[in-house]
C-alpha cells in the first residue's frame, strides 16, 4: 500500500439470487459496493496466515497470525481483550515479559464453555504457559458470591535497605516462611528465594541499575506485599 503495510478485517454479504447463486454484471466490478463492517488499527498487520470469525454475542475474534496476537473486538471497534502467544516455534515457551519473537499462530478459534467436546473433560486451569510468570493475586470469578471487600492480612516483611547495590535483604517478621521474588519492569523474574527464618538475601550485583518490583508473600499467598525496589551501580 502507498501508505504502508496494514491489514483489515472485513464483513460483507455477497449479492445472491433466491437460489444462492452469486450475482454479477459483466460490465461491473464484483459486488457488493459497500462493506457491512470493517476494522483496522495502527500497527495491525500480518502478511500471511491469520483469520477472523464472528462470535455468537456479535463480537469478532481475530488472529493476527504473523505476530501471534489474538484479540476480540466489538462492532464499534473496541478491543475488549488480547493475548500474545508466548511460545516461540524455535525456542519454545518464553519468559513472561520477554519480547515475543517467531511466535506466529496459524489460526485461533474460541469455543464456548458448553462446547460438546468439553463434556467430561477437566477444564481446571493449569500452570502458566510462560516461564518465570509474574505472580497473580487476582480473584477469578466462578459464579459464586465473593466478598469484594475482603483483603489479605498485611504482611510483616520488608526490604532492609532500598536502594540496593549488591544484595536484597528482606526482614521477615511473620514468624512463618515467606517467598521473596524480584521482577523487572518487563515482568522477568530476576530472583526468587524462600525465607524460613527472620531474614533472606538475594544477590543482585549483576542486575542492571534500574527499577524493579519486590514481591513478598506467604507460601499459601494469603498475605502479600509488593513494593518498588531501586538498584544502583
Backbone as CSV, one residue per row, in Angstrom:
resi,resn,N_x,N_y,N_z,CA_x,CA_y,CA_z,C_x,C_y,C_z
1,UNK,0.842,-1.196,0.000,0.000,0.000,0.000,0.883,1.253,0.000
2,UNK,0.477,2.304,-0.678,1.298,3.525,-0.702,1.556,4.104,0.678
3,UNK,0.615,3.907,1.612,0.764,4.496,2.948,1.388,3.527,3.944
4,UNK,1.825,2.351,3.482,2.437,1.385,4.397,1.603,0.129,4.530
5,UNK,2.194,-0.879,5.150,1.522,-2.160,5.299,0.559,-2.144,6.484
6,UNK,-0.655,-2.572,6.253,-1.619,-2.754,7.333,-2.709,-3.706,6.855
7,UNK,-3.424,-4.273,7.797,-4.447,-5.267,7.477,-5.829,-4.771,7.879
8,UNK,-6.845,-5.417,7.323,-8.241,-5.153,7.632,-8.934,-6.470,7.981
9,UNK,-9.971,-6.371,8.788,-10.954,-7.441,8.913,-12.251,-6.889,8.343
10,UNK,-12.788,-7.525,7.335,-13.982,-7.032,6.646,-15.115,-8.045,6.726
11,UNK,-16.319,-7.520,6.829,-17.533,-8.349,6.744,-18.395,-7.787,5.612
12,UNK,-18.798,-8.674,4.710,-19.699,-8.252,3.642,-20.557,-9.436,3.228
13,UNK,-21.667,-9.142,2.618,-22.602,-10.178,2.157,-22.652,-10.132,0.632
14,UNK,-22.154,-11.169,-0.030,-22.190,-11.166,-1.498,-23.634,-11.146,-2.007
15,UNK,-23.895,-10.421,-3.096,-25.243,-10.425,-3.666,-25.548,-11.775,-4.315
16,UNK,-26.664,-12.374,-3.931,-27.065,-13.685,-4.470,-28.546,-13.658,-4.841
17,UNK,-28.922,-14.597,-5.685,-30.337,-14.718,-6.034,-31.024,-15.638,-5.042
18,UNK,-32.280,-15.959,-5.275,-33.051,-16.776,-4.343,-32.493,-18.177,-4.187
19,UNK,-31.733,-18.642,-5.170,-31.140,-19.978,-5.108,-29.727,-19.965,-4.525
20,UNK,-29.268,-18.793,-4.120,-27.935,-18.702,-3.543,-26.832,-18.525,-4.554
21,UNK,-27.170,-18.308,-5.813,-26.158,-18.105,-6.847,-25.623,-16.670,-6.791
22,UNK,-24.329,-16.517,-7.007,-23.704,-15.197,-6.952,-24.121,-14.385,-8.166
23,UNK,-24.528,-13.152,-7.908,-24.960,-12.262,-8.987,-23.809,-11.365,-9.407
24,UNK,-23.568,-11.290,-10.709,-22.524,-10.405,-11.217,-22.923,-9.896,-12.591
25,UNK,-22.683,-8.624,-12.755,-22.927,-7.985,-14.053,-21.589,-7.927,-14.784
26,UNK,-21.555,-8.440,-16.008,-20.303,-8.497,-16.769,-19.674,-7.126,-16.974
27,UNK,-20.456,-6.072,-16.831,-19.923,-4.731,-17.080,-19.506,-4.021,-15.792
28,UNK,-19.702,-4.672,-14.630,-19.412,-4.041,-13.350,-18.392,-4.869,-12.568
29,UNK,-17.852,-4.256,-11.531,-16.926,-4.967,-10.649,-17.708,-5.927,-9.755
30,UNK,-16.991,-6.859,-9.134,-17.636,-7.760,-8.199,-18.264,-6.963,-7.054
31,UNK,-19.425,-7.384,-6.626,-20.117,-6.709,-5.521,-19.841,-7.384,-4.195
32,UNK,-20.303,-6.783,-3.121,-21.097,-5.541,-3.070,-20.225,-4.293,-3.145
33,UNK,-20.867,-3.149,-3.338,-20.118,-1.909,-3.420,-19.654,-1.441,-2.042
34,UNK,-20.373,-1.793,-0.992,-20.054,-1.337,0.354,-19.857,-2.536,1.292
35,UNK,-18.966,-2.373,2.267,-18.773,-3.387,3.306,-19.823,-3.208,4.399
36,UNK,-20.214,-4.325,5.010,-21.119,-4.245,6.156,-20.381,-3.786,7.409
37,UNK,-19.105,-4.160,7.520,-18.297,-3.798,8.703,-16.833,-3.953,8.359
38,UNK,-16.002,-3.110,8.931,-14.569,-3.226,8.709,-13.827,-2.761,9.950
39,UNK,-12.640,-3.329,10.149,-11.829,-2.969,11.317,-10.365,-2.911,10.920
40,UNK,-9.669,-1.881,11.398,-8.224,-1.807,11.354,-7.788,-0.897,12.480
41,UNK,-6.499,-0.880,12.785,-5.944,-0.027,13.824,-4.460,0.150,13.544
42,UNK,-3.830,1.156,14.117,-2.390,1.353,13.888,-1.580,0.129,14.301
43,UNK,-0.689,-0.306,13.423,0.166,-1.452,13.724,-0.448,-2.804,13.443
44,UNK,-1.718,-2.842,13.052,-2.389,-4.120,12.781,-1.998,-4.588,11.385
45,UNK,-1.147,-5.626,11.326,-0.682,-6.108,10.027,-0.135,-7.521,10.155
46,UNK,-0.525,-8.368,9.217,0.051,-9.701,9.084,0.097,-10.037,7.602
47,UNK,1.267,-10.427,7.135,1.447,-10.670,5.700,0.896,-12.021,5.274
48,UNK,0.629,-12.923,6.238,0.148,-14.258,5.857,-0.637,-14.865,7.023
49,UNK,-1.015,-16.112,6.838,-1.859,-16.888,7.785,-2.976,-16.003,8.331
50,UNK,-3.273,-16.004,9.632,-4.296,-15.141,10.244,-5.715,-15.626,9.960
51,UNK,-6.685,-14.899,10.499,-8.086,-15.227,10.289,-8.969,-14.484,11.265
52,UNK,-10.275,-14.567,11.036,-11.252,-13.925,11.905,-12.577,-14.660,11.779
53,UNK,-13.370,-14.652,12.852,-14.714,-15.214,12.761,-15.627,-14.526,13.763
54,UNK,-16.910,-14.481,13.441,-17.894,-13.836,14.297,-18.262,-14.752,15.453
55,UNK,-18.432,-14.154,16.635,-18.833,-14.888,17.825,-20.339,-14.752,18.029
56,UNK,-20.942,-15.679,18.784,-22.402,-15.632,18.973,-22.894,-14.315,19.551
57,UNK,-22.099,-13.660,20.412,-22.533,-12.409,21.019,-22.419,-11.201,20.119
58,UNK,-21.842,-11.371,18.923,-21.718,-10.278,17.978,-20.312,-9.747,17.825
59,UNK,-19.413,-10.053,18.766,-18.028,-9.606,18.632,-17.289,-10.438,17.594
60,UNK,-16.100,-9.979,17.230,-15.292,-10.649,16.218,-13.993,-11.125,16.864
61,UNK,-13.676,-12.406,16.678,-12.430,-12.990,17.152,-11.408,-12.903,16.026
62,UNK,-10.231,-12.333,16.314,-9.226,-12.077,15.281,-7.925,-12.757,15.653
63,UNK,-7.276,-13.374,14.686,-5.942,-13.930,14.842,-5.013,-13.161,13.910
64,UNK,-4.155,-12.314,14.494,-3.135,-11.606,13.734,-1.912,-12.519,13.678
65,UNK,-1.885,-13.367,12.660,-1.065,-14.563,12.674,0.427,-14.380,12.788
66,UNK,1.033,-13.497,12.001,2.492,-13.421,11.976,3.068,-12.922,13.288
67,UNK,2.304,-12.149,14.058,2.775,-11.640,15.348,2.255,-12.447,16.526
68,UNK,1.443,-13.484,16.267,0.929,-14.313,17.339,-0.027,-13.596,18.257
69,UNK,-0.727,-12.586,17.749,-1.645,-11.784,18.578,-3.080,-12.228,18.335
70,UNK,-3.786,-12.548,19.412,-5.193,-12.929,19.348,-5.987,-11.866,20.095
71,UNK,-7.111,-11.443,19.539,-7.912,-10.449,20.255,-9.370,-10.519,19.815
72,UNK,-10.227,-9.904,20.642,-11.654,-9.844,20.367,-12.042,-8.374,20.285
73,UNK,-12.806,-8.034,19.255,-13.170,-6.642,19.026,-14.682,-6.537,18.880
74,UNK,-15.260,-5.467,19.421,-16.695,-5.228,19.291,-16.989,-4.603,17.935
75,UNK,-18.266,-4.548,17.590,-18.648,-3.994,16.297,-18.441,-2.484,16.222
76,UNK,-18.217,-1.835,17.380,-17.883,-0.409,17.345,-16.378,-0.179,17.419
77,UNK,-15.595,-1.272,17.217,-14.159,-1.136,17.084,-13.357,-1.139,18.367
78,UNK,-13.957,-1.560,19.497,-13.257,-1.588,20.771,-12.655,-2.972,21.016
79,UNK,-11.342,-3.043,21.217,-10.681,-4.306,21.548,-10.936,-4.584,23.029
80,UNK,-11.624,-5.693,23.329,-12.020,-5.972,24.712,-11.027,-6.876,25.427
81,UNK,-10.241,-7.639,24.711,-9.135,-8.395,25.306,-8.178,-8.804,24.194
82,UNK,-6.938,-9.054,24.584,-5.965,-9.559,23.621,-4.998,-10.481,24.341
83,UNK,-4.350,-11.340,23.580,-3.395,-12.301,24.122,-2.287,-12.491,23.099
84,UNK,-1.047,-12.406,23.566,0.100,-12.608,22.695,0.646,-14.015,22.934
85,UNK,0.728,-14.811,21.896,1.251,-16.166,22.009,2.677,-16.124,22.571
86,UNK,2.917,-16.718,23.769,4.242,-16.643,24.392,5.144,-17.815,24.042
87,UNK,4.846,-18.536,22.972,5.631,-19.720,22.607,6.313,-19.480,21.267
88,UNK,7.632,-19.548,21.273,8.411,-19.411,20.046,8.472,-20.757,19.334
89,UNK,8.344,-20.739,18.012,8.428,-22.003,17.271,9.861,-22.497,17.133
90,UNK,10.813,-21.755,17.731,12.214,-22.168,17.722,12.675,-22.576,19.117
91,UNK,12.367,-21.728,20.117,12.884,-21.954,21.473,11.840,-22.412,22.472
92,UNK,10.582,-22.535,22.054,9.540,-22.960,22.978,9.046,-21.806,23.826
93,UNK,8.486,-22.074,25.030,7.915,-21.015,25.865,8.945,-19.952,26.227
94,UNK,8.502,-18.695,26.226,9.345,-17.567,26.579,9.079,-17.158,28.020
95,UNK,9.987,-16.428,28.616,9.758,-15.870,29.945,8.735,-14.742,29.846
96,UNK,7.890,-14.617,30.867,6.900,-13.548,30.848,7.600,-12.197,30.818
97,UNK,7.144,-11.327,29.924,7.759,-10.028,29.745,8.810,-10.005,28.672
98,UNK,9.287,-11.172,28.235,10.281,-11.224,27.172,9.612,-10.906,25.837
99,UNK,10.160,-9.975,25.056,9.533,-9.640,23.770,9.374,-10.889,22.905
100,UNK,8.156,-11.186,22.440,7.944,-12.413,21.660,8.552,-12.320,20.277
101,UNK,9.188,-13.394,19.854,9.734,-13.491,18.502,9.425,-14.878,17.956
102,UNK,9.233,-14.947,16.641,8.970,-16.219,15.962,7.844,-16.991,16.659
103,UNK,6.755,-16.279,16.960,5.616,-16.866,17.666,4.366,-16.875,16.793
104,UNK,4.563,-17.008,15.482,3.434,-16.982,14.559,2.385,-18.029,14.928
105,UNK,1.119,-17.661,14.746,-0.010,-18.531,15.084,-0.891,-18.675,13.850
106,UNK,-1.054,-19.898,13.386,-1.766,-20.113,12.125,-3.228,-19.692,12.210
107,UNK,-3.908,-20.123,13.262,-5.318,-19.764,13.426,-5.704,-19.937,14.882
108,UNK,-6.817,-19.351,15.279,-7.322,-19.498,16.641,-8.842,-19.496,16.599
109,UNK,-9.445,-20.363,17.376,-10.897,-20.486,17.440,-11.333,-20.415,18.887
110,UNK,-12.337,-19.626,19.169,-12.869,-19.539,20.523,-14.074,-20.468,20.656
111,UNK,-14.007,-21.352,21.661,-15.092,-22.299,21.908,-15.837,-21.907,23.184
112,UNK,-17.156,-22.021,23.210,-17.898,-21.736,24.443,-17.647,-22.825,25.482
113,UNK,-17.902,-22.504,26.741,-17.650,-23.470,27.814,-18.547,-24.696,27.704
114,UNK,-19.699,-24.557,27.030,-20.588,-25.700,26.883,-20.350,-26.460,25.576
115,UNK,-19.229,-26.226,24.928,-18.891,-26.947,23.699,-18.906,-28.450,23.993
116,UNK,-19.548,-29.219,23.137,-19.818,-30.621,23.448,-18.546,-31.449,23.622
117,UNK,-17.450,-31.057,22.971,-16.202,-31.812,23.130,-15.605,-31.655,24.523
118,UNK,-16.083,-30.641,25.310,-15.562,-30.435,26.657,-16.285,-31.268,27.702
119,UNK,-17.382,-31.888,27.325,-18.170,-32.661,28.296,-17.311,-33.792,28.865
120,UNK,-17.262,-33.877,30.184,-16.487,-34.915,30.842,-15.003,-34.617,30.929
121,UNK,-14.584,-33.443,30.448,-13.175,-33.071,30.493,-12.887,-32.212,31.724
122,UNK,-11.675,-32.332,32.251,-11.246,-31.492,33.355,-10.721,-30.179,32.783
123,UNK,-11.450,-29.084,33.007,-11.085,-27.783,32.468,-10.438,-26.887,33.512
124,UNK,-9.942,-27.478,34.591,-9.271,-26.699,35.620,-8.018,-26.052,35.032
125,UNK,-7.842,-24.718,35.192,-6.640,-24.077,34.644,-5.370,-24.685,35.222
126,UNK,-4.367,-24.829,34.376,-3.095,-25.367,34.818,-2.083,-24.275,35.081
127,UNK,-0.822,-24.610,35.016,0.235,-23.641,35.239,0.327,-22.675,34.065
128,UNK,0.871,-21.472,34.284,1.039,-20.525,33.172,1.908,-21.114,32.067
129,UNK,1.640,-20.702,30.834,2.429,-21.153,29.699,3.828,-20.557,29.768
130,UNK,3.919,-19.276,30.190,5.190,-18.573,30.194,6.138,-19.137,31.251
131,UNK,7.419,-19.003,31.017,8.411,-19.287,32.034,8.511,-18.080,32.966
132,UNK,8.847,-18.327,34.221,9.011,-17.258,35.212,7.816,-16.314,35.229
133,UNK,6.601,-16.827,35.415,5.418,-15.956,35.353,5.357,-14.988,36.525
134,UNK,4.833,-13.794,36.254,4.592,-12.835,37.317,3.497,-13.378,38.228
135,UNK,3.678,-13.344,39.545,2.645,-13.881,40.433,1.358,-13.081,40.310
136,UNK,0.238,-13.776,40.383,-1.055,-13.127,40.278,-1.869,-13.408,41.523
137,UNK,-2.428,-12.348,42.096,-3.293,-12.496,43.256,-4.728,-12.141,42.893
138,UNK,-5.056,-12.232,41.606,-6.403,-11.918,41.163,-7.395,-12.966,41.664
139,UNK,-8.605,-12.536,41.950,-9.690,-13.443,42.292,-10.438,-13.780,41.011
140,UNK,-10.455,-15.047,40.637,-11.151,-15.465,39.424,-12.602,-15.753,39.781
141,UNK,-13.515,-15.012,39.183,-14.941,-15.170,39.484,-15.459,-16.455,38.859
142,UNK,-16.057,-17.336,39.667,-16.547,-18.619,39.171,-18.050,-18.753,39.278
143,UNK,-18.739,-17.636,39.462,-20.187,-17.678,39.560,-20.689,-17.704,40.981
144,UNK,-19.818,-17.983,41.943,-20.199,-17.993,43.335,-20.008,-16.609,43.931
145,UNK,-20.815,-16.226,44.930,-20.641,-14.917,45.557,-19.247,-14.793,46.173
146,UNK,-18.646,-13.621,46.029,-17.342,-13.356,46.638,-17.424,-12.071,47.430
147,UNK,-16.637,-11.996,48.484,-16.602,-10.794,49.305,-15.640,-9.808,48.656
148,UNK,-16.190,-8.804,47.975,-15.342,-7.885,47.233,-14.507,-7.002,48.152
149,UNK,-14.922,-6.863,49.413,-14.168,-6.019,50.319,-13.174,-6.815,51.156
150,UNK,-13.029,-8.098,50.844,-12.090,-8.921,51.607,-10.669,-8.606,51.169
151,UNK,-9.790,-8.333,52.140,-8.405,-8.033,51.848,-7.507,-8.954,52.650
152,UNK,-6.347,-9.361,52.095,-5.441,-10.211,52.846,-4.843,-9.460,54.022
153,UNK,-4.422,-10.213,55.019,-3.751,-9.606,56.158,-2.463,-8.950,55.693
154,UNK,-2.094,-7.808,56.292,-0.830,-7.182,55.891,0.349,-8.073,56.216
155,UNK,1.324,-8.069,55.331,2.496,-8.925,55.509,3.570,-8.167,56.278
156,UNK,4.017,-8.742,57.378,5.039,-8.090,58.200,6.424,-8.514,57.695
157,UNK,6.783,-8.013,56.525,8.093,-8.268,55.937,8.445,-7.073,55.073
158,UNK,9.734,-6.756,55.004,10.143,-5.559,54.281,11.603,-5.688,53.866
159,UNK,11.988,-4.891,52.869,13.383,-4.825,52.475,14.154,-4.020,53.515
160,UNK,15.312,-4.528,53.913,16.106,-3.853,54.942,16.667,-2.541,54.413
161,UNK,17.072,-2.530,53.124,17.599,-1.321,52.508,16.977,-1.129,51.133
162,UNK,16.824,0.119,50.747,16.302,0.457,49.426,16.660,1.916,49.162
163,UNK,17.543,2.190,48.211,18.087,1.373,47.119,19.080,0.309,47.594
164,UNK,19.385,-0.617,46.644,20.331,-1.689,46.917,21.419,-1.672,45.852
165,UNK,22.547,-2.312,46.169,23.640,-2.402,45.208,24.053,-3.844,44.942
166,UNK,24.395,-4.575,46.009,24.945,-5.918,45.858,23.979,-7.029,46.226
167,UNK,23.046,-6.742,47.141,22.120,-7.772,47.575,20.840,-7.146,48.097
168,UNK,19.768,-7.930,48.027,18.474,-7.532,48.570,18.252,-8.337,49.846
169,UNK,18.139,-7.654,50.976,17.912,-8.326,52.247,16.506,-8.008,52.738
170,UNK,15.729,-9.043,53.010,14.354,-8.889,53.466,14.257,-9.353,54.914
171,UNK,13.675,-8.523,55.743,13.427,-8.860,57.143,12.041,-9.488,57.246
172,UNK,11.999,-10.681,57.787,10.750,-11.446,57.883,10.281,-11.470,59.339
173,UNK,9.193,-10.756,59.621,8.650,-10.691,60.975,7.334,-11.448,61.102
174,UNK,7.029,-12.299,60.133,5.750,-13.010,60.153,5.758,-14.218,61.071
175,UNK,6.954,-14.756,61.346,7.028,-15.977,62.136,6.731,-17.230,61.339
176,UNK,6.619,-17.100,60.023,6.377,-18.264,59.166,7.090,-18.049,57.841
177,UNK,7.272,-19.102,57.056,8.022,-18.972,55.798,7.354,-18.005,54.829
178,UNK,8.175,-17.275,54.102,7.680,-16.407,53.042,8.487,-16.664,51.777
179,UNK,7.949,-16.219,50.648,8.617,-16.312,49.351,8.965,-14.894,48.908
180,UNK,10.209,-14.695,48.526,10.691,-13.401,48.062,10.976,-13.501,46.568
181,UNK,10.400,-12.595,45.770,10.606,-12.579,44.327,10.854,-11.150,43.874
182,UNK,11.749,-10.988,42.924,12.028,-9.680,42.340,11.844,-9.782,40.828
183,UNK,11.090,-8.818,40.274,10.784,-8.806,38.845,11.248,-7.493,38.224
184,UNK,11.674,-7.576,36.981,11.976,-6.361,36.225,10.673,-5.702,35.813
185,UNK,10.760,-4.489,35.289,9.551,-3.802,34.835,8.943,-4.465,33.612
186,UNK,9.686,-5.384,32.960,9.141,-6.167,31.840,8.532,-7.475,32.305
187,UNK,8.493,-7.709,33.629,7.890,-8.919,34.169,8.820,-10.108,34.213
188,UNK,10.113,-9.919,33.990,11.076,-11.018,34.011,11.513,-11.272,35.452
189,UNK,11.452,-12.522,35.875,11.874,-12.886,37.219,13.389,-12.773,37.319
190,UNK,13.862,-11.917,38.217,15.292,-11.720,38.408,15.852,-12.637,39.490
191,UNK,15.023,-12.976,40.473,15.494,-13.835,41.553,14.343,-14.260,42.449
192,UNK,14.502,-15.420,43.060,13.476,-15.942,43.977,14.180,-16.684,45.104
193,UNK,13.659,-16.545,46.326,14.212,-17.251,47.468,13.123,-17.454,48.506
194,UNK,13.259,-18.489,49.319,12.333,-18.756,50.420,13.008,-18.398,51.730
195,UNK,12.210,-17.890,52.660,12.744,-17.479,53.946,12.036,-18.226,55.062
196,UNK,12.658,-19.302,55.587,12.056,-19.986,56.723,12.322,-19.271,58.040
197,UNK,13.284,-18.337,58.016,13.661,-17.657,59.249,13.333,-16.184,59.225
198,UNK,14.179,-15.387,59.893,13.905,-13.972,60.061,14.422,-13.123,58.908
199,UNK,15.395,-13.652,58.147,15.946,-12.874,57.048,16.185,-13.763,55.839
200,UNK,16.180,-13.134,54.667,16.541,-13.828,53.439,17.258,-12.822,52.546
201,UNK,18.262,-13.283,51.821,19.070,-12.397,50.993,19.124,-12.916,49.565
202,UNK,18.972,-11.990,48.617,19.102,-12.283,47.194,20.269,-11.481,46.638
203,UNK,21.234,-12.105,45.964,22.302,-11.331,45.323,21.758,-10.564,44.123
204,UNK,22.210,-9.335,43.944,21.720,-8.521,42.827,22.837,-7.730,42.155
205,UNK,24.089,-8.055,42.450,25.217,-7.303,41.902,25.185,-7.279,40.364
206,UNK,24.763,-8.393,39.744,24.804,-8.488,38.281,23.604,-7.835,37.597
207,UNK,22.608,-7.390,38.355,21.435,-6.785,37.738,21.772,-5.397,37.210
208,UNK,21.209,-5.010,36.080,21.389,-3.631,35.604,20.751,-2.652,36.579
209,UNK,21.331,-1.473,36.682,20.730,-0.441,37.521,19.353,-0.079,36.974
210,UNK,18.403,0.142,37.872,17.065,0.491,37.431,16.026,0.211,38.494
211,UNK,14.776,0.185,38.079,13.647,-0.019,38.971,13.134,-1.447,38.824
212,UNK,12.854,-2.083,39.948,12.341,-3.450,39.986,11.134,-3.506,40.921
213,UNK,10.422,-4.630,40.869,9.291,-4.857,41.771,9.649,-5.980,42.735
214,UNK,9.532,-5.679,44.030,9.790,-6.663,45.080,8.455,-7.223,45.542
215,UNK,8.282,-8.535,45.404,7.033,-9.189,45.789,7.316,-10.168,46.922
216,UNK,6.631,-9.972,48.047,6.773,-10.825,49.222,5.434,-11.475,49.500
217,UNK,5.435,-12.755,49.816,4.175,-13.450,50.065,4.402,-14.651,50.964
218,UNK,3.375,-14.984,51.761,3.417,-16.237,52.490,3.273,-17.374,51.492
219,UNK,3.673,-18.566,51.886,3.683,-19.681,50.936,2.299,-19.995,50.400
220,UNK,1.249,-19.744,51.198,-0.113,-20.010,50.726,-0.727,-18.790,50.039
221,UNK,0.057,-17.705,49.886,-0.369,-16.480,49.223,-1.529,-15.790,49.938
222,UNK,-1.771,-16.113,51.196,-2.858,-15.465,51.920,-2.493,-14.042,52.323
223,UNK,-1.214,-13.754,52.465,-0.735,-12.410,52.762,0.391,-12.076,51.798
224,UNK,0.435,-10.835,51.342,1.459,-10.466,50.381,1.700,-8.973,50.445
225,UNK,2.793,-8.551,49.853,3.119,-7.133,49.758,4.001,-6.941,48.529
226,UNK,3.779,-5.841,47.819,4.571,-5.504,46.639,5.066,-4.078,46.775
227,UNK,6.333,-3.859,46.474,6.887,-2.516,46.582,7.927,-2.305,45.483
228,UNK,8.242,-1.039,45.244,9.261,-0.683,44.246,10.643,-0.842,44.859
229,UNK,11.555,-1.416,44.091,12.921,-1.626,44.531,13.860,-0.954,43.531
230,UNK,14.822,-0.175,44.029,15.757,0.537,43.164,17.133,-0.085,43.296
231,UNK,17.725,-0.442,42.148,19.080,-0.996,42.100,20.003,0.083,41.521
232,UNK,21.079,0.379,42.253,22.056,1.350,41.794,23.373,0.669,41.469
233,UNK,24.219,1.354,40.728,25.536,0.819,40.381,26.472,0.882,41.586
